[in-house]
PDB file of N, CA and C in Angstrom:
ATOM      1  N   MET A   1     -32.524  17.409 -65.101  1.00 66.00           N
ATOM      2  CA  MET A   1     -31.233  17.375 -64.581  1.00 66.00           C
ATOM      3  C   MET A   1     -30.206  16.706 -65.419  1.00 66.00           C
ATOM      4  N   LEU A   2     -30.595  15.688 -66.310  1.00 79.00           N
ATOM      5  CA  LEU A   2     -29.731  15.035 -67.203  1.00 79.00           C
ATOM      6  C   LEU A   2     -29.302  16.062 -68.340  1.00 79.00           C
ATOM      7  N   LEU A   3     -30.037  16.827 -68.778  1.00 74.00           N
ATOM      8  CA  LEU A   3     -29.757  17.932 -69.754  1.00 74.00           C
ATOM      9  C   LEU A   3     -28.692  18.709 -69.366  1.00 74.00           C
ATOM     10  N   ILE A   4     -28.902  19.296 -67.998  1.00 79.00           N
ATOM     11  CA  ILE A   4     -27.992  20.077 -67.449  1.00 79.00           C
ATOM     12  C   ILE A   4     -26.561  19.619 -67.386  1.00 79.00           C
ATOM     13  N   ARG A   5     -26.625  18.365 -66.811  1.00 83.00           N
ATOM     14  CA  ARG A   5     -25.286  17.638 -66.635  1.00 83.00           C
ATOM     15  C   ARG A   5     -24.578  17.333 -67.936  1.00 83.00           C
ATOM     16  N   LEU A   6     -25.304  16.938 -69.000  1.00 80.00           N
ATOM     17  CA  LEU A   6     -24.817  16.719 -70.387  1.00 80.00           C
ATOM     18  C   LEU A   6     -24.411  17.934 -71.048  1.00 80.00           C
ATOM     19  N   ILE A   7     -25.112  18.962 -71.217  1.00 79.00           N
ATOM     20  CA  ILE A   7     -24.674  20.119 -72.028  1.00 79.00           C
ATOM     21  C   ILE A   7     -24.620  21.402 -71.381  1.00 79.00           C
ATOM     22  N   GLY A   8     -24.861  21.436 -70.071  1.00 83.00           N
ATOM     23  CA  GLY A   8     -24.797  22.745 -69.314  1.00 83.00           C
ATOM     24  C   GLY A   8     -25.917  23.678 -69.543  1.00 83.00           C
ATOM     25  N   ILE A   9     -25.780  24.933 -69.574  1.00 85.00           N
ATOM     26  CA  ILE A   9     -26.694  25.863 -69.659  1.00 85.00           C
ATOM     27  C   ILE A   9     -27.770  25.638 -70.881  1.00 85.00           C
ATOM     28  N   GLU A  10     -27.157  25.280 -71.953  1.00 78.00           N
ATOM     29  CA  GLU A  10     -28.006  24.940 -73.132  1.00 78.00           C
ATOM     30  C   GLU A  10     -29.066  23.822 -72.856  1.00 78.00           C
ATOM     31  N   GLY A  11     -28.527  22.863 -71.974  1.00 80.00           N
ATOM     32  CA  GLY A  11     -29.584  21.809 -71.613  1.00 80.00           C
ATOM     33  C   GLY A  11     -30.574  22.379 -70.656  1.00 80.00           C
ATOM     34  N   ALA A  12     -30.186  23.314 -69.769  1.00 85.00           N
ATOM     35  CA  ALA A  12     -31.251  23.808 -69.111  1.00 85.00           C
ATOM     36  C   ALA A  12     -32.289  24.613 -69.905  1.00 85.00           C
ATOM     37  N   ALA A  13     -31.847  25.300 -70.955  1.00 83.00           N
ATOM     38  CA  ALA A  13     -32.645  26.002 -71.805  1.00 83.00           C
ATOM     39  C   ALA A  13     -33.603  25.167 -72.534  1.00 83.00           C
ATOM     40  N   ILE A  14     -33.039  23.984 -73.090  1.00 79.00           N
ATOM     41  CA  ILE A  14     -33.912  22.950 -73.724  1.00 79.00           C
ATOM     42  C   ILE A  14     -34.963  22.360 -72.981  1.00 79.00           C
ATOM     43  N   ALA A  15     -34.511  21.964 -71.614  1.00 84.00           N
ATOM     44  CA  ALA A  15     -35.428  21.496 -70.641  1.00 84.00           C
ATOM     45  C   ALA A  15     -36.629  22.364 -70.355  1.00 84.00           C
ATOM     46  N   TRP A  16     -36.248  23.680 -70.245  1.00 87.00           N
ATOM     47  CA  TRP A  16     -37.369  24.658 -69.963  1.00 87.00           C
ATOM     48  C   TRP A  16     -38.201  24.917 -71.128  1.00 87.00           C
ATOM     49  N   ALA A  17     -37.629  24.820 -72.360  1.00 83.00           N
ATOM     50  CA  ALA A  17     -38.469  25.012 -73.584  1.00 83.00           C
ATOM     51  C   ALA A  17     -39.376  23.815 -73.742  1.00 83.00           C
ATOM     52  N   LEU A  18     -38.867  22.646 -73.432  1.00 83.00           N
ATOM     53  CA  LEU A  18     -39.678  21.455 -73.431  1.00 83.00           C
ATOM     54  C   LEU A  18     -40.774  21.535 -72.547  1.00 83.00           C
ATOM     55  N   ARG A  19     -40.561  21.966 -71.296  1.00 89.00           N
ATOM     56  CA  ARG A  19     -41.412  22.105 -70.169  1.00 89.00           C
ATOM     57  C   ARG A  19     -42.644  23.137 -70.697  1.00 89.00           C
ATOM     58  N   ALA A  20     -42.126  24.256 -71.177  1.00 89.00           N
ATOM     59  CA  ALA A  20     -43.016  25.195 -71.576  1.00 89.00           C
ATOM     60  C   ALA A  20     -43.978  24.756 -72.729  1.00 89.00           C
ATOM     61  N   ALA A  21     -43.358  23.909 -73.733  1.00 84.00           N
ATOM     62  CA  ALA A  21     -44.058  23.501 -74.823  1.00 84.00           C
ATOM     63  C   ALA A  21     -45.174  22.416 -74.352  1.00 84.00           C
ATOM     64  N   THR A  22     -44.759  21.534 -73.300  1.00 89.00           N
ATOM     65  CA  THR A  22     -45.762  20.554 -72.934  1.00 89.00           C
ATOM     66  C   THR A  22     -46.861  21.362 -72.193  1.00 89.00           C
ATOM     67  N   ASP A  23     -46.435  22.341 -71.376  1.00 93.00           N
ATOM     68  CA  ASP A  23     -47.508  23.207 -70.599  1.00 93.00           C
ATOM     69  C   ASP A  23     -48.606  23.815 -71.501  1.00 93.00           C
ATOM     70  N   CYS A  24     -47.929  24.332 -72.663  1.00 86.00           N
ATOM     71  CA  CYS A  24     -48.738  24.984 -73.639  1.00 86.00           C
ATOM     72  C   CYS A  24     -49.802  24.016 -74.390  1.00 86.00           C
ATOM     73  N   LEU A  25     -49.199  22.785 -74.825  1.00 86.00           N
ATOM     74  CA  LEU A  25     -49.990  21.831 -75.475  1.00 86.00           C
ATOM     75  C   LEU A  25     -51.129  21.256 -74.500  1.00 86.00           C
ATOM     76  N   GLY A  26     -50.774  21.184 -73.201  1.00 90.00           N
ATOM     77  CA  GLY A  26     -51.771  20.636 -72.168  1.00 90.00           C
ATOM     78  C   GLY A  26     -52.911  21.735 -71.983  1.00 90.00           C
ATOM     79  N   LYS A  27     -52.458  22.900 -71.918  1.00 89.00           N
ATOM     80  CA  LYS A  27     -53.521  23.903 -71.745  1.00 89.00           C
ATOM     81  C   LYS A  27     -54.344  24.098 -73.018  1.00 89.00           C
ATOM     82  N   LEU A  28     -53.882  23.872 -74.185  1.00 86.00           N
ATOM     83  CA  LEU A  28     -54.716  24.017 -75.451  1.00 86.00           C
ATOM     84  C   LEU A  28     -55.620  22.927 -75.383  1.00 86.00           C
ATOM     85  N   TRP A  29     -55.193  21.600 -75.113  1.00 87.00           N
ATOM     86  CA  TRP A  29     -56.121  20.583 -75.010  1.00 87.00           C
ATOM     87  C   TRP A  29     -57.168  20.755 -74.026  1.00 87.00           C
ATOM     88  N   LEU A  30     -56.831  21.261 -72.814  1.00 90.00           N
ATOM     89  CA  LEU A  30     -57.787  21.390 -71.802  1.00 90.00           C
ATOM     90  C   LEU A  30     -58.727  22.381 -72.207  1.00 90.00           C
ATOM     91  N   VAL A  31     -58.458  23.446 -72.791  1.00 88.00           N
ATOM     92  CA  VAL A  31     -59.398  24.470 -73.043  1.00 88.00           C
ATOM     93  C   VAL A  31     -60.316  23.896 -74.248  1.00 88.00           C
ATOM     94  N   GLY A  32     -59.787  23.178 -75.161  1.00 86.00           N
ATOM     95  CA  GLY A  32     -60.718  22.535 -76.207  1.00 86.00           C
ATOM     96  C   GLY A  32     -61.606  21.467 -75.497  1.00 86.00           C
ATOM     97  N   TRP A  33     -61.266  20.837 -74.445  1.00 89.00           N
ATOM     98  CA  TRP A  33     -62.002  19.854 -73.824  1.00 89.00           C
ATOM     99  C   TRP A  33     -63.103  20.573 -73.055  1.00 89.00           C
ATOM    100  N   LEU A  34     -62.766  21.709 -72.226  1.00 90.00           N
ATOM    101  CA  LEU A  34     -63.819  22.276 -71.385  1.00 90.00           C
ATOM    102  C   LEU A  34     -64.613  23.334 -72.179  1.00 90.00           C
ATOM    103  N   TYR A  35     -64.139  23.907 -73.222  1.00 88.00           N
ATOM    104  CA  TYR A  35     -64.974  24.890 -73.984  1.00 88.00           C
ATOM    105  C   TYR A  35     -64.815  24.479 -75.425  1.00 88.00           C
ATOM    106  N   PRO A  36     -65.736  23.608 -75.958  1.00 85.00           N
ATOM    107  CA  PRO A  36     -65.695  23.097 -77.280  1.00 85.00           C
ATOM    108  C   PRO A  36     -65.473  24.251 -78.515  1.00 85.00           C
ATOM    109  N   PRO A  37     -66.099  25.409 -78.407  1.00 84.00           N
ATOM    110  CA  PRO A  37     -65.826  26.402 -79.407  1.00 84.00           C
ATOM    111  C   PRO A  37     -64.438  26.943 -79.494  1.00 84.00           C
ATOM    112  N   ALA A  38     -63.661  26.841 -78.446  1.00 85.00           N
ATOM    113  CA  ALA A  38     -62.200  27.213 -78.266  1.00 85.00           C
ATOM    114  C   ALA A  38     -61.444  26.174 -79.088  1.00 85.00           C
ATOM    115  N   ALA A  39     -61.789  24.973 -79.289  1.00 86.00           N
ATOM    116  CA  ALA A  39     -61.064  23.896 -79.925  1.00 86.00           C
ATOM    117  C   ALA A  39     -60.643  24.216 -81.317  1.00 86.00           C
ATOM    118  N   THR A  40     -61.452  24.892 -81.992  1.00 85.00           N
ATOM    119  CA  THR A  40     -61.108  25.326 -83.391  1.00 85.00           C
ATOM    120  C   THR A  40     -60.072  26.379 -83.418  1.00 85.00           C
ATOM    121  N   THR A  41     -60.107  27.244 -82.577  1.00 84.00           N
ATOM    122  CA  THR A  41     -58.991  28.228 -82.197  1.00 84.00           C
ATOM    123  C   THR A  41     -57.652  27.662 -81.943  1.00 84.00           C
ATOM    124  N   ALA A  42     -57.782  26.583 -80.997  1.00 84.00           N
ATOM    125  CA  ALA A  42     -56.564  25.940 -80.548  1.00 84.00           C
ATOM    126  C   ALA A  42     -55.923  25.139 -81.705  1.00 84.00           C
ATOM    127  N   ARG A  43     -56.792  24.636 -82.613  1.00 84.00           N
ATOM    128  CA  ARG A  43     -56.197  23.937 -83.662  1.00 84.00           C
ATOM    129  C   ARG A  43     -55.604  24.912 -84.786  1.00 84.00           C
ATOM    130  N   GLN A  44     -56.199  26.206 -84.855  1.00 86.00           N
ATOM    131  CA  GLN A  44     -55.686  27.116 -85.701  1.00 86.00           C
ATOM    132  C   GLN A  44     -54.268  27.526 -85.143  1.00 86.00           C
ATOM    133  N   LEU A  45     -54.184  27.509 -84.057  1.00 85.00           N
ATOM    134  CA  LEU A  45     -52.846  28.032 -83.396  1.00 85.00           C
ATOM    135  C   LEU A  45     -51.746  26.966 -83.372  1.00 85.00           C
ATOM    136  N   ALA A  46     -52.090  25.618 -83.594  1.00 84.00           N
ATOM    137  CA  ALA A  46     -51.215  24.561 -83.660  1.00 84.00           C
ATOM    138  C   ALA A  46     -50.146  24.768 -84.699  1.00 84.00           C
ATOM    139  N   LEU A  47     -50.507  25.185 -85.828  1.00 88.00           N
ATOM    140  CA  LEU A  47     -49.336  25.357 -86.980  1.00 88.00           C
ATOM    141  C   LEU A  47     -48.321  26.433 -86.726  1.00 88.00           C
ATOM    142  N   PRO A  48     -48.667  27.716 -86.192  1.00 90.00           N
ATOM    143  CA  PRO A  48     -47.634  28.593 -85.772  1.00 90.00           C
ATOM    144  C   PRO A  48     -46.820  28.073 -84.626  1.00 90.00           C
ATOM    145  N   LEU A  49     -47.515  27.513 -83.640  1.00 86.00           N
ATOM    146  CA  LEU A  49     -46.718  26.893 -82.583  1.00 86.00           C
ATOM    147  C   LEU A  49     -45.662  25.900 -83.052  1.00 86.00           C
ATOM    148  N   LEU A  50     -46.161  25.088 -83.833  1.00 86.00           N
ATOM    149  CA  LEU A  50     -45.148  23.966 -84.414  1.00 86.00           C
ATOM    150  C   LEU A  50     -44.112  24.507 -85.248  1.00 86.00           C
ATOM    151  N   ALA A  51     -44.553  25.506 -85.955  1.00 88.00           N
ATOM    152  CA  ALA A  51     -43.405  26.169 -86.925  1.00 88.00           C
ATOM    153  C   ALA A  51     -42.435  26.957 -85.940  1.00 88.00           C
ATOM    154  N   GLY A  52     -42.899  27.575 -84.976  1.00 86.00           N
ATOM    155  CA  GLY A  52     -41.949  28.310 -84.107  1.00 86.00           C
ATOM    156  C   GLY A  52     -41.087  27.286 -83.180  1.00 86.00           C
ATOM    157  N   GLY A  53     -41.621  26.179 -82.744  1.00 83.00           N
ATOM    158  CA  GLY A  53     -40.847  24.961 -82.253  1.00 83.00           C
ATOM    159  C   GLY A  53     -39.865  24.364 -83.132  1.00 83.00           C
ATOM    160  N   ALA A  54     -40.303  24.144 -84.394  1.00 85.00           N
ATOM    161  CA  ALA A  54     -39.304  23.632 -85.480  1.00 85.00           C
ATOM    162  C   ALA A  54     -38.144  24.573 -85.549  1.00 85.00           C
ATOM    163  N   GLY A  55     -38.412  25.901 -85.631  1.00 84.00           N
ATOM    164  CA  GLY A  55     -37.491  26.867 -85.779  1.00 84.00           C
ATOM    165  C   GLY A  55     -36.390  26.969 -84.694  1.00 84.00           C
ATOM    166  N   LEU A  56     -36.854  26.761 -83.537  1.00 81.00           N
ATOM    167  CA  LEU A  56     -36.038  26.565 -82.450  1.00 81.00           C
ATOM    168  C   LEU A  56     -35.174  25.281 -82.424  1.00 81.00           C
ATOM    169  N   LEU A  57     -35.810  24.187 -82.895  1.00 81.00           N
ATOM    170  CA  LEU A  57     -34.955  22.981 -83.040  1.00 81.00           C
ATOM    171  C   LEU A  57     -33.951  23.035 -84.181  1.00 81.00           C
ATOM    172  N   LEU A  58     -34.091  23.834 -85.122  1.00 83.00           N
ATOM    173  CA  LEU A  58     -33.088  24.020 -86.196  1.00 83.00           C
ATOM    174  C   LEU A  58     -31.783  24.556 -85.554  1.00 83.00           C
ATOM    175  N   LEU A  59     -32.022  25.335 -84.587  1.00 80.00           N
ATOM    176  CA  LEU A  59     -30.861  26.029 -83.904  1.00 80.00           C
ATOM    177  C   LEU A  59     -29.973  25.130 -83.158  1.00 80.00           C
ATOM    178  N   LEU A  60     -30.486  24.000 -82.787  1.00 77.00           N
ATOM    179  CA  LEU A  60     -29.573  23.140 -81.800  1.00 77.00           C
ATOM    180  C   LEU A  60     -28.426  22.632 -82.511  1.00 77.00           C
ATOM    181  N   PRO A  61     -28.362  22.096 -83.745  1.00 79.00           N
ATOM    182  CA  PRO A  61     -27.313  21.476 -84.297  1.00 79.00           C
ATOM    183  C   PRO A  61     -26.303  22.423 -85.031  1.00 79.00           C
ATOM    184  N   MET A  62     -26.611  23.751 -84.968  1.00 79.00           N
ATOM    185  CA  MET A  62     -25.812  24.696 -85.739  1.00 79.00           C
ATOM    186  C   MET A  62     -24.482  24.844 -84.773  1.00 79.00           C
ATOM    187  N   PRO A  63     -23.315  24.726 -85.559  1.00 83.00           N
ATOM    188  CA  PRO A  63     -22.012  24.754 -84.785  1.00 83.00           C
ATOM    189  C   PRO A  63     -21.541  26.136 -84.630  1.00 83.00           C
ATOM    190  N   GLY A  64     -21.921  27.224 -85.534  1.00 85.00           N
ATOM    191  CA  GLY A  64     -21.428  28.568 -85.341  1.00 85.00           C
ATOM    192  C   GLY A  64     -22.464  29.700 -85.365  1.00 85.00           C
ATOM    193  N   LEU A  65     -22.062  30.819 -85.342  1.00 87.00           N
ATOM    194  CA  LEU A  65     -23.094  31.924 -85.360  1.00 87.00           C
ATOM    195  C   LEU A  65     -23.705  32.082 -86.701  1.00 87.00           C
ATOM    196  N   PRO A  66     -22.909  32.107 -87.784  1.00 89.00           N
ATOM    197  CA  PRO A  66     -23.617  32.374 -89.025  1.00 89.00           C
ATOM    198  C   PRO A  66     -24.577  31.330 -89.334  1.00 89.00           C
ATOM    199  N   GLY A  67     -24.478  30.018 -89.082  1.00 86.00           N
ATOM    200  CA  GLY A  67     -25.580  29.034 -89.294  1.00 86.00           C
ATOM    201  C   GLY A  67     -26.778  29.315 -88.301  1.00 86.00           C
ATOM    202  N   MET A  68     -26.465  29.684 -87.119  1.00 85.00           N
ATOM    203  CA  MET A  68     -27.510  29.846 -86.332  1.00 85.00           C
ATOM    204  C   MET A  68     -28.314  31.142 -86.816  1.00 85.00           C
ATOM    205  N   VAL A  69     -27.725  32.148 -87.328  1.00 90.00           N
ATOM    206  CA  VAL A  69     -28.352  33.430 -87.766  1.00 90.00           C
ATOM    207  C   VAL A  69     -29.322  32.866 -89.073  1.00 90.00           C
ATOM    208  N   VAL A  70     -28.868  32.112 -89.928  1.00 89.00           N
ATOM    209  CA  VAL A  70     -29.616  31.684 -91.017  1.00 89.00           C
ATOM    210  C   VAL A  70     -30.668  30.873 -90.593  1.00 89.00           C
ATOM    211  N   ALA A  71     -30.573  29.908 -89.790  1.00 87.00           N
ATOM    212  CA  ALA A  71     -31.549  28.998 -89.222  1.00 87.00           C
ATOM    213  C   ALA A  71     -32.761  29.762 -88.545  1.00 87.00           C
ATOM    214  N   GLY A  72     -32.204  30.763 -87.685  1.00 87.00           N
ATOM    215  CA  GLY A  72     -33.031  31.522 -86.877  1.00 87.00           C
ATOM    216  C   GLY A  72     -33.905  32.385 -87.816  1.00 87.00           C
ATOM    217  N   CYS A  73     -33.246  32.942 -88.827  1.00 91.00           N
ATOM    218  CA  CYS A  73     -34.055  33.678 -89.883  1.00 91.00           C
ATOM    219  C   CYS A  73     -35.108  32.835 -90.534  1.00 91.00           C
ATOM    220  N   PHE A  74     -34.784  31.582 -90.892  1.00 90.00           N
ATOM    221  CA  PHE A  74     -35.589  30.691 -91.620  1.00 90.00           C
ATOM    222  C   PHE A  74     -36.803  30.340 -90.655  1.00 90.00           C
ATOM    223  N   GLY A  75     -36.360  29.916 -89.417  1.00 88.00           N
ATOM    224  CA  GLY A  75     -37.532  29.696 -88.462  1.00 88.00           C
ATOM    225  C   GLY A  75     -38.389  30.698 -88.130  1.00 88.00           C
ATOM    226  N   PHE A  76     -37.838  31.927 -88.108  1.00 91.00           N
ATOM    227  CA  PHE A  76     -38.864  33.132 -87.927  1.00 91.00           C
ATOM    228  C   PHE A  76     -39.651  33.367 -88.958  1.00 91.00           C
ATOM    229  N   ALA A  77     -39.198  33.231 -90.198  1.00 93.00           N
ATOM    230  CA  ALA A  77     -40.009  33.403 -91.532  1.00 93.00           C
ATOM    231  C   ALA A  77     -41.108  32.422 -91.543  1.00 93.00           C
ATOM    232  N   ALA A  78     -40.737  31.135 -91.198  1.00 91.00           N
ATOM    233  CA  ALA A  78     -41.823  30.171 -91.118  1.00 91.00           C
ATOM    234  C   ALA A  78     -42.857  30.323 -90.134  1.00 91.00           C
ATOM    235  N   PHE A  79     -42.434  30.819 -88.809  1.00 91.00           N
ATOM    236  CA  PHE A  79     -43.408  31.176 -87.931  1.00 91.00           C
ATOM    237  C   PHE A  79     -44.325  32.326 -88.335  1.00 91.00           C
ATOM    238  N   LEU A  80     -43.718  33.294 -88.900  1.00 91.00           N
ATOM    239  CA  LEU A  80     -44.519  34.593 -89.295  1.00 91.00           C
ATOM    240  C   LEU A  80     -45.426  34.064 -90.354  1.00 91.00           C
ATOM    241  N   THR A  81     -44.942  33.291 -91.364  1.00 92.00           N
ATOM    242  CA  THR A  81     -45.889  32.878 -92.449  1.00 92.00           C
ATOM    243  C   THR A  81     -47.148  32.127 -91.849  1.00 92.00           C
ATOM    244  N   ALA A  82     -46.890  31.241 -90.951  1.00 92.00           N
ATOM    245  CA  ALA A  82     -47.878  30.362 -90.320  1.00 92.00           C
ATOM    246  C   ALA A  82     -48.789  31.098 -89.578  1.00 92.00           C
ATOM    247  N   ALA A  83     -48.309  32.033 -88.806  1.00 89.00           N
ATOM    248  CA  ALA A  83     -49.159  33.074 -87.861  1.00 89.00           C
ATOM    249  C   ALA A  83     -50.048  33.980 -88.827  1.00 89.00           C
ATOM    250  N   PHE A  84     -49.384  34.548 -89.957  1.00 90.00           N
ATOM    251  CA  PHE A  84     -50.127  35.262 -90.863  1.00 90.00           C
ATOM    252  C   PHE A  84     -51.389  34.557 -91.356  1.00 90.00           C
ATOM    253  N   ARG A  85     -51.214  33.345 -91.644  1.00 89.00           N
ATOM    254  CA  ARG A  85     -52.263  32.418 -92.246  1.00 89.00           C
ATOM    255  C   ARG A  85     -53.372  32.202 -91.267  1.00 89.00           C
ATOM    256  N   THR A  86     -53.160  32.351 -90.015  1.00 89.00           N
ATOM    257  CA  THR A  86     -54.245  32.036 -89.016  1.00 89.00           C
ATOM    258  C   THR A  86     -54.984  33.290 -88.759  1.00 89.00           C
ATOM    259  N   LEU A  87     -54.639  34.524 -89.301  1.00 86.00           N
ATOM    260  CA  LEU A  87     -55.420  35.702 -89.046  1.00 86.00           C
ATOM    261  C   LEU A  87     -56.680  35.676 -89.917  1.00 86.00           C
ATOM    262  N   ASP A  88     -57.738  36.209 -89.476  1.00 84.00           N
ATOM    263  CA  ASP A  88     -59.051  36.304 -90.467  1.00 84.00           C
ATOM    264  C   ASP A  88     -58.707  37.544 -91.254  1.00 84.00           C
ATOM    265  N   PRO A  89     -59.536  37.578 -92.368  1.00 86.00           N
ATOM    266  CA  PRO A  89     -59.391  38.701 -93.383  1.00 86.00           C
ATOM    267  C   PRO A  89     -59.473  40.215 -92.641  1.00 86.00           C
ATOM    268  N   MET A  90     -60.270  40.397 -91.604  1.00 83.00           N
ATOM    269  CA  MET A  90     -60.286  41.750 -91.160  1.00 83.00           C
ATOM    270  C   MET A  90     -58.881  42.062 -90.394  1.00 83.00           C
ATOM    271  N   GLU A  91     -58.473  40.984 -89.718  1.00 80.00           N
ATOM    272  CA  GLU A  91     -57.170  41.407 -88.941  1.00 80.00           C
ATOM    273  C   GLU A  91     -56.058  41.405 -89.929  1.00 80.00           C
ATOM    274  N   ARG A  92     -56.021  40.690 -91.006  1.00 83.00           N
ATOM    275  CA  ARG A  92     -55.017  40.910 -92.158  1.00 83.00           C
ATOM    276  C   ARG A  92     -54.988  42.362 -92.637  1.00 83.00           C
ATOM    277  N   ASN A  93     -56.291  42.923 -92.942  1.00 83.00           N
ATOM    278  CA  ASN A  93     -56.488  44.148 -93.399  1.00 83.00           C
ATOM    279  C   ASN A  93     -55.984  45.277 -92.335  1.00 83.00           C
ATOM    280  N   GLN A  94     -56.159  45.087 -91.112  1.00 80.00           N
ATOM    281  CA  GLN A  94     -55.817  46.015 -90.131  1.00 80.00           C
ATOM    282  C   GLN A  94     -54.398  45.977 -89.512  1.00 80.00           C
ATOM    283  N   LEU A  95     -53.648  44.903 -90.154  1.00 81.00           N
ATOM    284  CA  LEU A  95     -52.260  44.557 -89.644  1.00 81.00           C
ATOM    285  C   LEU A  95     -51.312  45.861 -89.779  1.00 81.00           C
ATOM    286  N   GLY A  96     -51.400  46.496 -90.951  1.00 80.00           N
ATOM    287  CA  GLY A  96     -50.483  47.458 -91.175  1.00 80.00           C
ATOM    288  C   GLY A  96     -50.632  48.718 -90.270  1.00 80.00           C
ATOM    289  N   SER A  97     -51.968  49.135 -90.036  1.00 79.00           N
ATOM    290  CA  SER A  97     -52.191  50.018 -89.030  1.00 79.00           C
ATOM    291  C   SER A  97     -51.756  49.848 -87.544  1.00 79.00           C
ATOM    292  N   MET A  98     -52.021  48.554 -87.294  1.00 77.00           N
ATOM    293  CA  MET A  98     -51.665  48.127 -85.991  1.00 77.00           C
ATOM    294  C   MET A  98     -50.290  48.091 -85.600  1.00 77.00           C
ATOM    295  N   VAL A  99     -49.453  47.855 -86.685  1.00 79.00           N
ATOM    296  CA  VAL A  99     -48.058  47.759 -86.598  1.00 79.00           C
ATOM    297  C   VAL A  99     -47.554  49.273 -86.509  1.00 79.00           C
ATOM    298  N   ARG A 100     -48.108  50.178 -87.137  1.00 83.00           N
ATOM    299  CA  ARG A 100     -47.674  51.652 -87.064  1.00 83.00           C
ATOM    300  C   ARG A 100     -48.094  52.071 -85.644  1.00 83.00           C
ATOM    301  N   HIS A 101     -49.253  51.618 -85.154  1.00 80.00           N
ATOM    302  CA  HIS A 101     -49.825  52.373 -83.929  1.00 80.00           C
ATOM    303  C   HIS A 101     -50.311  51.218 -82.950  1.00 80.00           C
ATOM    304  N   PRO A 102     -49.348  50.737 -82.206  1.00 79.00           N
ATOM    305  CA  PRO A 102     -49.585  49.465 -81.449  1.00 79.00           C
ATOM    306  C   PRO A 102     -50.601  49.759 -80.412  1.00 79.00           C
ATOM    307  N   ALA A 103     -51.052  50.865 -80.120  1.00 78.00           N
ATOM    308  CA  ALA A 103     -52.135  51.161 -79.187  1.00 78.00           C
ATOM    309  C   ALA A 103     -53.396  50.592 -79.723  1.00 78.00           C
ATOM    310  N   LEU A 104     -53.596  50.445 -81.057  1.00 71.00           N
ATOM    311  CA  LEU A 104     -54.691  49.960 -81.617  1.00 71.00           C
ATOM    312  C   LEU A 104     -54.910  48.401 -81.367  1.00 71.00           C
ATOM    313  N   LEU A 105     -53.927  47.736 -80.869  1.00 71.00           N
ATOM    314  CA  LEU A 105     -54.014  46.315 -80.406  1.00 71.00           C
ATOM    315  C   LEU A 105     -54.864  46.291 -79.190  1.00 71.00           C
ATOM    316  N   LEU A 106     -54.807  47.308 -78.311  1.00 76.00           N
ATOM    317  CA  LEU A 106     -55.462  47.304 -77.110  1.00 76.00           C
ATOM    318  C   LEU A 106     -56.763  47.903 -77.114  1.00 76.00           C
ATOM    319  N   ARG A 107     -56.944  48.851 -78.072  1.00 70.00           N
ATOM    320  CA  ARG A 107     -58.213  49.494 -78.418  1.00 70.00           C
ATOM    321  C   ARG A 107     -58.642  49.464 -79.856  1.00 70.00           C
ATOM    322  N   PRO A 108     -59.041  48.348 -80.285  1.00 61.00           N
ATOM    323  CA  PRO A 108     -59.449  48.103 -81.743  1.00 61.00           C
ATOM    324  C   PRO A 108     -60.591  49.066 -82.192  1.00 61.00           C
ATOM    325  N   GLU A 109     -61.325  49.484 -81.293  1.00 65.00           N
ATOM    326  CA  GLU A 109     -62.476  50.268 -81.581  1.00 65.00           C
ATOM    327  C   GLU A 109     -62.136  51.604 -82.226  1.00 65.00           C
ATOM    328  N   LEU A 110     -60.844  52.075 -81.988  1.00 57.00           N
ATOM    329  CA  LEU A 110     -60.229  53.332 -82.616  1.00 57.00           C
ATOM    330  C   LEU A 110     -60.187  53.353 -84.064  1.00 57.00           C
ATOM    331  N   THR A 111     -60.076  52.158 -84.680  1.00 54.00           N
ATOM    332  CA  THR A 111     -59.796  52.047 -86.111  1.00 54.00           C
ATOM    333  C   THR A 111     -60.961  52.685 -87.017  1.00 54.00           C
TER     334      THR A 111
END
């Protein structure tokens, strides 16, 4: 409620993003604790999640639209780079065909 009173609708968005990030981190920790083989995957996903969160944090202090666009593009590029690094070699090789034919994401045996 404090963020909503201080900065309005942007405060509500920030509060929701913080709640979602806390929820995500809690679930990743819980799955790593309950199912240890998933802990390595959770650690691999940490870098893209942090890159995406840092990209969103870059948008907060931007005063105008041009700065927000530049910061958003920088944050998106950082997230894509981090996400691409988490893919295994087979997924990297199939990425082009999956982008051209999104149905392959649902049925990878078609490749």
